PDB file of C-alpha atoms and ligand atoms in Angstrom:
ATOM      1  CA  MET Z 245       0.000   0.000   0.000  1.00 45.00           C
ATOM      2  CA  LYS Z 246       2.714   2.512  -1.024  1.00 40.00           C
ATOM      3  CA  ASN Z 247       1.853   6.188  -1.592  1.00 56.00           C
ATOM      4  CA  ARG Z 248      -1.841   5.713  -0.954  1.00 91.00           C
ATOM      5  CA  SER Z 249      -4.009   8.329   0.683  1.00 97.00           C
ATOM      6  CA  LEU Z 250      -6.456   7.685   3.515  1.00 98.00           C
ATOM      7  CA  VAL Z 251      -9.510   9.874   2.991  1.00 98.00           C
ATOM      8  CA  SER Z 252     -12.419   7.585   3.896  1.00 97.00           C
ATOM      9  CA  ILE Z 253     -12.354   4.454   6.043  1.00 97.00           C
ATOM     10  CA  ASP Z 254     -13.695   2.669   2.967  1.00 96.00           C
ATOM     11  CA  ASP Z 255     -10.350   3.351   1.246  1.00 96.00           C
ATOM     12  CA  LEU Z 256      -9.064   0.397   3.290  1.00 97.00           C
ATOM     13  CA  THR Z 257      -9.965  -3.250   2.874  1.00 97.00           C
ATOM     14  CA  THR Z 258     -10.850  -5.218   5.997  1.00 98.00           C
ATOM     15  CA  GLY Z 259      -7.483  -6.986   5.728  1.00 98.00           C
ATOM     16  CA  GLU Z 260      -5.647  -3.655   5.583  1.00 97.00           C
ATOM     17  CA  ILE Z 261      -7.552  -2.388   8.631  1.00 98.00           C
ATOM     18  CA  LEU Z 262      -6.610  -5.494  10.603  1.00 98.00           C
ATOM     19  CA  ASP Z 263      -2.966  -5.178   9.480  1.00 98.00           C
ATOM     20  CA  ILE Z 264      -2.912  -1.575  10.779  1.00 98.00           C
ATOM     21  CA  LEU Z 265      -4.402  -2.664  14.122  1.00 98.00           C
ATOM     22  CA  ASP Z 266      -1.807  -5.452  14.407  1.00 98.00           C
ATOM     23  CA  MET Z 267       0.995  -3.032  13.573  1.00 98.00           C
ATOM     24  CA  ALA Z 268      -0.375  -0.609  16.197  1.00 98.00           C
ATOM     25  CA  THR Z 269      -0.166  -3.428  18.765  1.00 98.00           C
ATOM     26  CA  GLY Z 270       3.530  -3.676  17.924  1.00 97.00           C
ATOM     27  CA  PHE Z 271       3.966   0.072  18.355  1.00 97.00           C
ATOM     28  CA  GLU Z 272       2.239  -0.075  21.737  1.00 97.00           C
ATOM     29  CA  LYS Z 273       4.983  -2.499  22.839  1.00 97.00           C
ATOM     30  CA  ASP Z 274       7.753  -0.364  21.303  1.00 94.00           C
ATOM     31  CA  PRO Z 275       6.709   3.103  20.048  1.00 91.00           C
ATOM     32  CA  THR Z 276      10.244   4.441  19.447  1.00 91.00           C
ATOM     33  CA  ARG Z 277      11.666   2.608  16.435  1.00 92.00           C
ATOM     34  CA  GLN Z 278      13.297   5.190  14.104  1.00 95.00           C
ATOM     35  CA  LEU Z 279      11.210   4.232  11.082  1.00 96.00           C
ATOM     36  CA  LEU Z 280      10.515   7.837  10.000  1.00 97.00           C
ATOM     37  CA  ASP Z 281      14.167   8.903  10.026  1.00 96.00           C
ATOM     38  CA  ASN Z 282      14.619  11.379   7.117  1.00 93.00           C
ATOM     39  CA  LYS Z 283      10.843  11.673   6.582  1.00 98.00           C
ATOM     40  CA  VAL Z 284       9.113  15.060   6.724  1.00 98.00           C
ATOM     41  CA  ILE Z 285       5.407  15.022   7.585  1.00 98.00           C
ATOM     42  CA  ALA Z 286       3.242  18.107   7.063  1.00 98.00           C
ATOM     43  CA  THR Z 287       0.368  18.688   9.487  1.00 98.00           C
ATOM     44  CA  LEU Z 288      -2.045  21.239   8.021  1.00 98.00           C
ATOM     45  CA  PHE Z 289      -4.815  22.078  10.486  1.00 97.00           C
ATOM     46  CA  PHE Z 290      -7.385  24.509   9.122  1.00 96.00           C
ATOM     47  CA  GLU Z 291      -9.611  23.697  12.148  1.00 95.00           C
ATOM     48  CA  PRO Z 292      -8.763  23.392  15.858  1.00 96.00           C
ATOM     49  CA  SER Z 293      -7.504  20.098  17.267  1.00 97.00           C
ATOM     50  CA  THR Z 294      -5.821  18.771  20.369  1.00 97.00           C
ATOM     51  CA  ARG Z 295      -5.754  14.965  20.113  1.00 98.00           C
ATOM     52  CA  THR Z 296      -5.505  14.398  16.377  1.00 98.00           C
ATOM     53  CA  ARG Z 297      -2.716  16.883  15.762  1.00 98.00           C
ATOM     54  CA  LEU Z 298      -0.740  16.187  18.916  1.00 98.00           C
ATOM     55  CA  SER Z 299      -1.045  12.406  18.693  1.00 98.00           C
ATOM     56  CA  PHE Z 300       0.119  12.545  15.064  1.00 98.00           C
ATOM     57  CA  GLU Z 301       3.005  14.793  16.083  1.00 98.00           C
ATOM     58  CA  SER Z 302       3.873  12.560  19.030  1.00 98.00           C
ATOM     59  CA  ALA Z 303       3.695   9.499  16.751  1.00 98.00           C
ATOM     60  CA  ILE Z 304       6.004  11.159  14.197  1.00 98.00           C
ATOM     61  CA  SER Z 305       8.471  12.448  16.803  1.00 97.00           C
ATOM     62  CA  ARG Z 306       8.767   9.072  18.540  1.00 97.00           C
ATOM     63  CA  LEU Z 307       9.558   7.432  15.186  1.00 97.00           C
ATOM     64  CA  GLY Z 308      12.284   9.975  14.405  1.00 97.00           C
ATOM     65  CA  GLY Z 309      10.401  11.972  11.744  1.00 98.00           C
ATOM     66  CA  LYS Z 310      10.305  15.748  11.259  1.00 98.00           C
ATOM     67  CA  ILE Z 311       7.144  17.858  11.353  1.00 98.00           C
ATOM     68  CA  ILE Z 312       6.266  20.999   9.408  1.00 98.00           C
ATOM     69  CA  GLY Z 313       2.888  22.689   9.161  1.00 97.00           C
ATOM     70  CA  PHE Z 314       0.454  25.071  10.781  1.00 96.00           C
ATOM     71  CA  THR Z 315      -2.148  24.870  13.499  1.00 96.00           C
ATOM     72  CA  ASP Z 316      -4.277  27.706  12.279  1.00 92.00           C
ATOM     73  CA  ALA Z 317      -5.012  28.780   8.703  1.00 91.00           C
ATOM     74  CA  SER Z 318      -4.635  32.425   9.772  1.00 92.00           C
ATOM     75  CA  SER Z 319      -0.893  31.864  10.197  1.00 91.00           C
ATOM     76  CA  SER Z 320      -0.585  30.510   6.643  1.00 93.00           C
ATOM     77  CA  SER Z 321      -0.886  32.257   3.260  1.00 95.00           C
ATOM     78  CA  VAL Z 322      -4.504  31.044   3.110  1.00 92.00           C
ATOM     79  CA  SER Z 323      -5.181  34.243   5.086  1.00 93.00           C
ATOM     80  CA  LYS Z 324      -3.864  36.190   2.049  1.00 95.00           C
ATOM     81  CA  GLY Z 325      -6.297  34.393  -0.248  1.00 95.00           C
ATOM     82  CA  GLU Z 326      -4.222  31.400  -1.364  1.00 96.00           C
ATOM     83  CA  SER Z 327      -6.333  28.490  -2.621  1.00 97.00           C
ATOM     84  CA  LEU Z 328      -6.278  24.959  -1.209  1.00 97.00           C
ATOM     85  CA  ASN Z 329      -4.980  23.790  -4.598  1.00 98.00           C
ATOM     86  CA  ASP Z 330      -1.913  26.061  -4.378  1.00 98.00           C
ATOM     87  CA  THR Z 331      -1.312  25.281  -0.708  1.00 98.00           C
ATOM     88  CA  ILE Z 332      -1.290  21.528  -1.359  1.00 98.00           C
ATOM     89  CA  LYS Z 333       0.911  21.838  -4.471  1.00 97.00           C
ATOM     90  CA  THR Z 334       3.421  23.813  -2.403  1.00 98.00           C
ATOM     91  CA  VAL Z 335       3.437  21.572   0.672  1.00 98.00           C
ATOM     92  CA  ASN Z 336       3.692  18.553  -1.663  1.00 97.00           C
ATOM     93  CA  ASN Z 337       7.180  19.832  -2.555  1.00 98.00           C
ATOM     94  CA  TYR Z 338       8.291  20.108   1.077  1.00 98.00           C
ATOM     95  CA  SER Z 339       7.125  16.837   2.627  1.00 98.00           C
ATOM     96  CA  ASP Z 340       6.630  13.076   2.258  1.00 98.00           C
ATOM     97  CA  LEU Z 341       3.036  12.916   3.557  1.00 98.00           C
ATOM     98  CA  ILE Z 342       0.327  15.449   4.399  1.00 98.00           C
ATOM     99  CA  VAL Z 343      -2.055  15.176   7.363  1.00 98.00           C
ATOM    100  CA  MET Z 344      -4.891  17.650   6.857  1.00 98.00           C
ATOM    101  CA  ARG Z 345      -7.954  18.786   8.820  1.00 98.00           C
ATOM    102  CA  HIS Z 346     -10.300  21.122   6.986  1.00 97.00           C
ATOM    103  CA  PRO Z 347     -13.859  22.390   7.598  1.00 95.00           C
ATOM    104  CA  VAL Z 348     -15.093  21.607   4.079  1.00 96.00           C
ATOM    105  CA  GLU Z 349     -16.502  18.144   3.327  1.00 96.00           C
ATOM    106  CA  GLY Z 350     -14.609  16.590   0.426  1.00 97.00           C
ATOM    107  CA  SER Z 351     -11.526  18.789   0.901  1.00 97.00           C
ATOM    108  CA  ALA Z 352      -9.301  15.822   1.809  1.00 97.00           C
ATOM    109  CA  ARG Z 353     -10.342  13.909  -1.318  1.00 97.00           C
ATOM    110  CA  TYR Z 354      -9.655  17.056  -3.372  1.00 97.00           C
ATOM    111  CA  ALA Z 355      -6.206  17.425  -1.776  1.00 97.00           C
ATOM    112  CA  SER Z 356      -5.417  13.754  -2.407  1.00 97.00           C
ATOM    113  CA  GLU Z 357      -6.142  14.231  -6.107  1.00 96.00           C
ATOM    114  CA  ILE Z 358      -3.738  17.200  -6.290  1.00 96.00           C
ATOM    115  CA  ALA Z 359      -0.862  15.744  -4.252  1.00 97.00           C
ATOM    116  CA  ASP Z 360       1.694  13.196  -5.471  1.00 96.00           C
ATOM    117  CA  ILE Z 361       2.315  12.153  -1.865  1.00 97.00           C
ATOM    118  CA  PRO Z 362      -0.178  10.453   0.517  1.00 98.00           C
ATOM    119  CA  VAL Z 363      -2.822  12.670   2.111  1.00 98.00           C
ATOM    120  CA  VAL Z 364      -4.380  11.626   5.417  1.00 98.00           C
ATOM    121  CA  ASN Z 365      -7.797  13.019   6.243  1.00 98.00           C
ATOM    122  CA  ALA Z 366      -7.704  14.262   9.842  1.00 98.00           C
ATOM    123  CA  GLY Z 367     -11.368  15.301   9.600  1.00 97.00           C
ATOM    124  CA  ASP Z 368     -13.226  17.040   6.751  1.00 97.00           C
ATOM    125  CA  GLY Z 369     -16.229  18.975   8.019  1.00 95.00           C
ATOM    126  CA  ALA Z 370     -19.050  16.679   9.151  1.00 93.00           C
ATOM    127  CA  ASN Z 371     -17.999  13.975   6.697  1.00 95.00           C
ATOM    128  CA  GLN Z 372     -15.284  11.516   7.810  1.00 95.00           C
ATOM    129  CA  HIS Z 373     -12.490  11.041  10.349  1.00 98.00           C
ATOM    130  CA  PRO Z 374     -10.885   7.725   9.359  1.00 98.00           C
ATOM    131  CA  THR Z 375      -7.812   7.853  11.623  1.00 98.00           C
ATOM    132  CA  GLN Z 376     -10.097   8.375  14.634  1.00 98.00           C
ATOM    133  CA  THR Z 377     -12.016   5.314  13.507  1.00 98.00           C
ATOM    134  CA  LEU Z 378      -8.881   3.199  13.347  1.00 98.00           C
ATOM    135  CA  LEU Z 379      -8.002   4.143  16.922  1.00 98.00           C
ATOM    136  CA  ASP Z 380     -11.614   3.473  17.904  1.00 98.00           C
ATOM    137  CA  LEU Z 381     -11.408  -0.002  16.342  1.00 98.00           C
ATOM    138  CA  TYR Z 382      -8.097  -0.583  18.118  1.00 98.00           C
ATOM    139  CA  SER Z 383      -9.712   0.433  21.416  1.00 98.00           C
ATOM    140  CA  ILE Z 384     -12.782  -1.726  20.844  1.00 98.00           C
ATOM    141  CA  ARG Z 385     -10.746  -4.804  19.888  1.00 98.00           C
ATOM    142  CA  LYS Z 386      -8.371  -4.303  22.816  1.00 98.00           C
ATOM    143  CA  THR Z 387     -11.155  -3.998  25.392  1.00 98.00           C
ATOM    144  CA  GLN Z 388     -13.594  -6.556  23.957  1.00 98.00           C
ATOM    145  CA  GLY Z 389     -11.083  -9.078  22.601  1.00 98.00           C
ATOM    146  CA  THR Z 390     -12.971  -9.054  19.293  1.00 98.00           C
ATOM    147  CA  LEU Z 391     -14.675  -6.779  16.789  1.00 98.00           C
ATOM    148  CA  ASP Z 392     -17.341  -9.380  15.969  1.00 98.00           C
ATOM    149  CA  ASN Z 393     -21.050  -9.301  16.900  1.00 97.00           C
ATOM    150  CA  LEU Z 394     -20.928  -6.356  19.313  1.00 97.00           C
ATOM    151  CA  ASN Z 395     -23.860  -4.214  20.429  1.00 97.00           C
ATOM    152  CA  ILE Z 396     -22.719  -0.620  20.083  1.00 98.00           C
ATOM    153  CA  PHE Z 397     -24.633   2.415  21.338  1.00 98.00           C
ATOM    154  CA  ILE Z 398     -23.731   5.656  19.571  1.00 98.00           C
ATOM    155  CA  VAL Z 399     -25.059   8.641  21.501  1.00 98.00           C
ATOM    156  CA  GLY Z 400     -25.371  12.360  20.784  1.00 97.00           C
ATOM    157  CA  ASP Z 401     -24.741  14.275  17.580  1.00 96.00           C
ATOM    158  CA  LEU Z 402     -25.141  11.638  14.893  1.00 97.00           C
ATOM    159  CA  LYS Z 403     -25.872  14.215  12.214  1.00 96.00           C
ATOM    160  CA  TYR Z 404     -22.675  16.265  12.313  1.00 94.00           C
ATOM    161  CA  GLY Z 405     -20.344  13.846  14.116  1.00 95.00           C
ATOM    162  CA  ARG Z 406     -17.764  12.776  11.533  1.00 96.00           C
ATOM    163  CA  THR Z 407     -16.278  10.195  13.900  1.00 97.00           C
ATOM    164  CA  VAL Z 408     -19.716   8.565  14.038  1.00 97.00           C
ATOM    165  CA  HIS Z 409     -20.013   8.365  10.263  1.00 97.00           C
ATOM    166  CA  SER Z 410     -16.624   6.713   9.796  1.00 97.00           C
ATOM    167  CA  LEU Z 411     -17.199   4.347  12.733  1.00 98.00           C
ATOM    168  CA  ILE Z 412     -20.516   3.104  11.350  1.00 98.00           C
ATOM    169  CA  MET Z 413     -18.935   2.349   7.976  1.00 97.00           C
ATOM    170  CA  ALA Z 414     -16.069   0.495   9.638  1.00 98.00           C
ATOM    171  CA  MET Z 415     -18.011  -1.495  12.248  1.00 98.00           C
ATOM    172  CA  SER Z 416     -20.510  -2.615   9.603  1.00 97.00           C
ATOM    173  CA  ARG Z 417     -17.826  -5.123   8.534  1.00 97.00           C
ATOM    174  CA  TRP Z 418     -18.109  -7.100  11.798  1.00 97.00           C
ATOM    175  CA  ASN Z 419     -21.834  -7.846  12.107  1.00 95.00           C
ATOM    176  CA  THR Z 420     -22.405  -5.046  14.599  1.00 96.00           C
ATOM    177  CA  THR Z 421     -25.829  -4.271  16.051  1.00 96.00           C
ATOM    178  CA  PHE Z 422     -26.135  -0.474  16.130  1.00 97.00           C
ATOM    179  CA  ASN Z 423     -28.271   1.513  18.572  1.00 98.00           C
ATOM    180  CA  PHE Z 424     -28.413   5.164  17.556  1.00 98.00           C
ATOM    181  CA  ILE Z 425     -29.438   7.541  20.343  1.00 98.00           C
ATOM    182  CA  SER Z 426     -30.027  11.160  19.391  1.00 97.00           C
ATOM    183  CA  PRO Z 427     -32.606  13.929  19.552  1.00 96.00           C
ATOM    184  CA  ASP Z 428     -34.749  14.205  16.430  1.00 95.00           C
ATOM    185  CA  GLU Z 429     -32.695  17.193  15.240  1.00 94.00           C
ATOM    186  CA  LEU Z 430     -29.433  15.204  15.241  1.00 96.00           C
ATOM    187  CA  MET Z 431     -30.486  11.837  13.853  1.00 96.00           C
ATOM    188  CA  ILE Z 432     -28.140   9.739  11.770  1.00 96.00           C
ATOM    189  CA  PRO Z 433     -28.224  10.934   8.129  1.00 96.00           C
ATOM    190  CA  LYS Z 434     -30.273   8.845   5.723  1.00 96.00           C
ATOM    191  CA  GLU Z 435     -27.226   7.879   3.625  1.00 96.00           C
ATOM    192  CA  TYR Z 436     -25.760   5.886   6.549  1.00 96.00           C
ATOM    193  CA  LYS Z 437     -29.055   4.081   7.117  1.00 97.00           C
ATOM    194  CA  ILE Z 438     -29.133   3.159   3.438  1.00 97.00           C
ATOM    195  CA  TYR Z 439     -25.524   1.974   3.768  1.00 96.00           C
ATOM    196  CA  LEU Z 440     -26.519  -0.377   6.613  1.00 96.00           C
ATOM    197  CA  ASP Z 441     -29.748  -1.442   4.885  1.00 96.00           C
ATOM    198  CA  ASN Z 442     -27.767  -2.484   1.813  1.00 96.00           C
ATOM    199  CA  LEU Z 443     -25.588  -4.670   4.032  1.00 95.00           C
ATOM    200  CA  GLY Z 444     -28.635  -6.163   5.798  1.00 94.00           C
ATOM    201  CA  LEU Z 445     -27.429  -4.946   9.198  1.00 93.00           C
ATOM    202  CA  LYS Z 446     -29.660  -4.227  12.196  1.00 89.00           C
ATOM    203  CA  TYR Z 447     -29.920  -0.747  13.649  1.00 97.00           C
ATOM    204  CA  TYR Z 448     -32.348   0.809  16.094  1.00 97.00           C
ATOM    205  CA  GLU Z 449     -33.046   4.502  16.665  1.00 97.00           C
ATOM    206  CA  HIS Z 450     -33.917   5.901  20.105  1.00 97.00           C
ATOM    207  CA  THR Z 451     -34.233   9.257  21.794  1.00 97.00           C
ATOM    208  CA  ASP Z 452     -33.296   7.859  25.237  1.00 95.00           C
ATOM    209  CA  PHE Z 453     -31.142   4.929  26.347  1.00 94.00           C
ATOM    210  CA  THR Z 454     -31.516   4.684  30.124  1.00 94.00           C
ATOM    211  CA  ASP Z 455     -33.848   1.655  29.901  1.00 94.00           C
ATOM    212  CA  ILE Z 456     -31.692  -0.305  27.445  1.00 96.00           C
ATOM    213  CA  ILE Z 457     -28.179   0.579  28.630  1.00 97.00           C
ATOM    214  CA  SER Z 458     -27.712  -2.922  30.159  1.00 97.00           C
ATOM    215  CA  ARG Z 459     -27.452  -4.387  26.626  1.00 97.00           C
ATOM    216  CA  ALA Z 460     -24.462  -2.308  25.496  1.00 98.00           C
ATOM    217  CA  ASP Z 461     -20.936  -3.628  24.896  1.00 98.00           C
ATOM    218  CA  ILE Z 462     -19.698  -0.192  23.847  1.00 98.00           C
ATOM    219  CA  ILE Z 463     -21.237   3.215  24.527  1.00 98.00           C
ATOM    220  CA  TYR Z 464     -19.737   5.762  22.143  1.00 98.00           C
ATOM    221  CA  MET Z 465     -20.645   9.199  23.495  1.00 98.00           C
ATOM    222  CA  THR Z 466     -20.243  12.250  21.268  1.00 98.00           C
ATOM    223  CA  ARG Z 467     -20.227  16.017  21.671  1.00 96.00           C
ATOM    224  CA  VAL Z 468     -22.889  18.145  20.013  1.00 96.00           C
ATOM    225  CA  GLN Z 469     -20.855  19.826  17.255  1.00 92.00           C
ATOM    226  CA  LYS Z 470     -21.495  23.485  18.033  1.00 92.00           C
ATOM    227  CA  GLU Z 471     -19.291  24.643  15.151  1.00 91.00           C
ATOM    228  CA  ARG Z 472     -21.577  23.018  12.539  1.00 91.00           C
ATOM    229  CA  PHE Z 473     -24.772  24.853  13.617  1.00 93.00           C
ATOM    230  CA  SER Z 474     -25.752  27.911  11.583  1.00 89.00           C
ATOM    231  CA  ASP Z 475     -28.314  28.952  14.233  1.00 91.00           C
ATOM    232  CA  PRO Z 476     -26.972  29.247  17.833  1.00 92.00           C
ATOM    233  CA  ILE Z 477     -30.520  28.916  19.214  1.00 92.00           C
ATOM    234  CA  GLU Z 478     -30.809  25.455  17.666  1.00 92.00           C
ATOM    235  CA  TYR Z 479     -27.529  24.475  19.371  1.00 93.00           C
ATOM    236  CA  GLU Z 480     -28.754  25.753  22.746  1.00 91.00           C
ATOM    237  CA  LYS Z 481     -31.844  23.519  22.462  1.00 91.00           C
ATOM    238  CA  VAL Z 482     -29.835  20.280  22.148  1.00 92.00           C
ATOM    239  CA  LYS Z 483     -26.433  20.987  23.703  1.00 92.00           C
ATOM    240  CA  ASN Z 484     -27.057  19.129  26.987  1.00 90.00           C
ATOM    241  CA  VAL Z 485     -29.557  16.566  25.776  1.00 93.00           C
ATOM    242  CA  TYR Z 486     -27.559  13.573  27.102  1.00 96.00           C
ATOM    243  CA  VAL Z 487     -25.350  13.475  30.183  1.00 97.00           C
ATOM    244  CA  LEU Z 488     -23.924  10.064  31.104  1.00 98.00           C
ATOM    245  CA  ARG Z 489     -23.548   9.737  34.883  1.00 98.00           C
ATOM    246  CA  ASN Z 490     -21.882   7.084  37.004  1.00 98.00           C
ATOM    247  CA  THR Z 491     -25.190   6.021  38.588  1.00 97.00           C
ATOM    248  CA  MET Z 492     -26.498   5.052  35.125  1.00 97.00           C
ATOM    249  CA  LEU Z 493     -23.753   2.401  34.801  1.00 97.00           C
ATOM    250  CA  LYS Z 494     -24.867   0.267  37.785  1.00 96.00           C
ATOM    251  CA  ASN Z 495     -26.537  -2.553  35.873  1.00 94.00           C
ATOM    252  CA  THR Z 496     -24.344  -2.584  32.819  1.00 98.00           C
ATOM    253  CA  LYS Z 497     -22.290  -5.476  31.406  1.00 98.00           C
ATOM    254  CA  ASP Z 498     -18.840  -6.159  32.876  1.00 98.00           C
ATOM    255  CA  ASN Z 499     -17.285  -5.830  29.439  1.00 98.00           C
ATOM    256  CA  LEU Z 500     -18.936  -2.466  28.755  1.00 98.00           C
ATOM    257  CA  ARG Z 501     -16.515   0.320  27.925  1.00 98.00           C
ATOM    258  CA  ILE Z 502     -17.365   4.004  27.510  1.00 98.00           C
ATOM    259  CA  LEU Z 503     -15.657   5.594  24.508  1.00 98.00           C
ATOM    260  CA  HIS Z 504     -15.676   9.205  23.369  1.00 98.00           C
ATOM    261  CA  PRO Z 505     -13.530  10.711  20.588  1.00 98.00           C
ATOM    262  CA  LEU Z 506     -13.160  13.823  22.810  1.00 97.00           C
ATOM    263  CA  PRO Z 507     -13.203  16.717  23.428  1.00 96.00           C
ATOM    264  CA  ARG Z 508     -16.045  16.301  25.901  1.00 97.00           C
ATOM    265  CA  VAL Z 509     -18.220  19.211  26.973  1.00 95.00           C
ATOM    266  CA  ASN Z 510     -20.995  18.033  29.350  1.00 93.00           C
ATOM    267  CA  GLU Z 511     -22.072  14.718  27.825  1.00 97.00           C
ATOM    268  CA  ILE Z 512     -20.032  12.556  30.217  1.00 98.00           C
ATOM    269  CA  HIS Z 513     -20.144  13.712  33.830  1.00 98.00           C
ATOM    270  CA  THR Z 514     -16.713  13.743  35.439  1.00 98.00           C
ATOM    271  CA  ASP Z 515     -17.997  11.247  38.032  1.00 98.00           C
ATOM    272  CA  VAL Z 516     -17.772   8.588  35.277  1.00 98.00           C
ATOM    273  CA  ASP Z 517     -14.001   9.135  34.993  1.00 98.00           C
ATOM    274  CA  VAL Z 518     -13.248   6.946  38.014  1.00 97.00           C
ATOM    275  CA  ASN Z 519     -15.407   4.065  36.781  1.00 98.00           C
ATOM    276  CA  LYS Z 520     -13.279   1.206  35.370  1.00 98.00           C
ATOM    277  CA  LYS Z 521     -15.607   1.173  32.357  1.00 98.00           C
ATOM    278  CA  ALA Z 522     -14.485   4.676  31.352  1.00 98.00           C
ATOM    279  CA  TYR Z 523     -11.948   4.239  28.554  1.00 98.00           C
ATOM    280  CA  TYR Z 524     -11.797   7.584  26.721  1.00 98.00           C
ATOM    281  CA  PHE Z 525      -8.390   8.747  27.904  1.00 98.00           C
ATOM    282  CA  GLU Z 526      -6.776   5.375  27.106  1.00 98.00           C
ATOM    283  CA  GLN Z 527      -8.591   5.583  23.764  1.00 98.00           C
ATOM    284  CA  ALA Z 528      -6.847   8.909  23.081  1.00 98.00           C
ATOM    285  CA  LEU Z 529      -3.475   7.339  23.961  1.00 98.00           C
ATOM    286  CA  ASN Z 530      -4.164   4.519  21.505  1.00 98.00           C
ATOM    287  CA  GLY Z 531      -4.227   7.261  18.863  1.00 98.00           C
ATOM    288  CA  VAL Z 532      -0.434   7.504  19.004  1.00 98.00           C
ATOM    289  CA  TYR Z 533       0.163   3.802  18.236  1.00 98.00           C
ATOM    290  CA  THR Z 534      -2.562   3.654  15.640  1.00 98.00           C
ATOM    291  CA  ARG Z 535      -1.320   6.760  13.848  1.00 98.00           C
ATOM    292  CA  GLN Z 536       2.223   5.380  13.858  1.00 98.00           C
ATOM    293  CA  ALA Z 537       0.849   2.323  12.078  1.00 98.00           C
ATOM    294  CA  ILE Z 538      -1.138   4.462   9.618  1.00 98.00           C
ATOM    295  CA  LEU Z 539       1.890   6.588   8.703  1.00 98.00           C
ATOM    296  CA  CYS Z 540       4.176   3.591   8.209  1.00 97.00           C
ATOM    297  CA  THR Z 541       1.546   1.761   6.173  1.00 97.00           C
ATOM    298  CA  LEU Z 542       0.861   4.692   3.847  1.00 97.00           C
ATOM    299  CA  LEU Z 543       4.608   5.301   3.399  1.00 96.00           C
ATOM    300  CA  GLY Z 544       5.207   1.631   2.639  1.00 94.00           C
ATOM    301  CA  LEU Z 545       7.452   1.155   5.692  1.00 94.00           C
ATOM    302  CA  LYS Z 546       7.626  -2.156   7.548  1.00 80.00           C
TER     303      LYS Z 546
HETATM  304  N1  LIG D 653     -11.061  13.288  18.426  1.00 57.06           N
HETATM  305  C1  LIG D 653     -10.617  14.430  17.869  1.00 57.06           C
HETATM  306  O1  LIG D 653     -10.661  14.604  16.644  1.00 57.06           O
HETATM  307  O2  LIG D 653     -10.144  15.345  18.762  1.00 57.06           O
HETATM  308  P1  LIG D 653      -9.455  16.717  18.382  1.00 57.06           P
HETATM  309  O3  LIG D 653     -10.536  17.595  17.742  1.00 57.06           O
HETATM  310  O4  LIG D 653      -8.951  17.287  19.680  1.00 57.06           O
HETATM  311  O5  LIG D 653      -8.375  16.444  17.397  1.00 57.06           O
END
């Protein structure tokens, strides 16, 4: 898989996904092999990020690579009116791989068609976030011992949550039962329901999950994506619609783990943090190993 971009999780076969997870397991045991010696990775973040950017940069640094890039479009020549086309053509000349986050859906695919080097989508608007999904799969497999036949509850902003969209597409490969919990305003978009229908997979939609929480293997909480709302009043109506509290976890399965791509706002009360079923900070750590595996895979490095 040399010089291939990763724009959508569906750019990877199931075998390639499992190879990346296995390679990430190796990096968890030894994250400091100098595999990126002499490699320059560009991290272009046109939108804010903590985990994605810093875990990529930690992954690169630990493997001996060099990082160039920007954390804010206002510090780049985009602020002078430069197009994405010209930015990518320029950065293509300075680096071996581009990691890009951008607010516009489809921007990563566009960049991948311009660049000669691999482009990794670090989130394009409300569309996809495939590297988050790979670390989510790593976290699910590590905590459940399998990816097969799990009952996953996805809670919150299913409309704008790009991590949700990529996760659904990925988990559909392992006979997952999906429970989608959202307010009516933030329901899962029709295209993802059609995607699951075409695969013959079961999914259930709810507006509350307190009565069914005992069935969950994974609860994947998500933040309401304030930045995607055009009307702040609409955001205010739904911003605190779900708050997971420790008391709600009393009668849940032993194997249940709580995941969240983070950042969290109010949707997981801090009293959950001490529960052994809370896994979101370990999940974020898994991002380093998984992104090391993604970089090496896309650069054709063993
Ligand atoms: N999960 C995630 O994408 O977090 P950041 O926005 O902090 O990168």
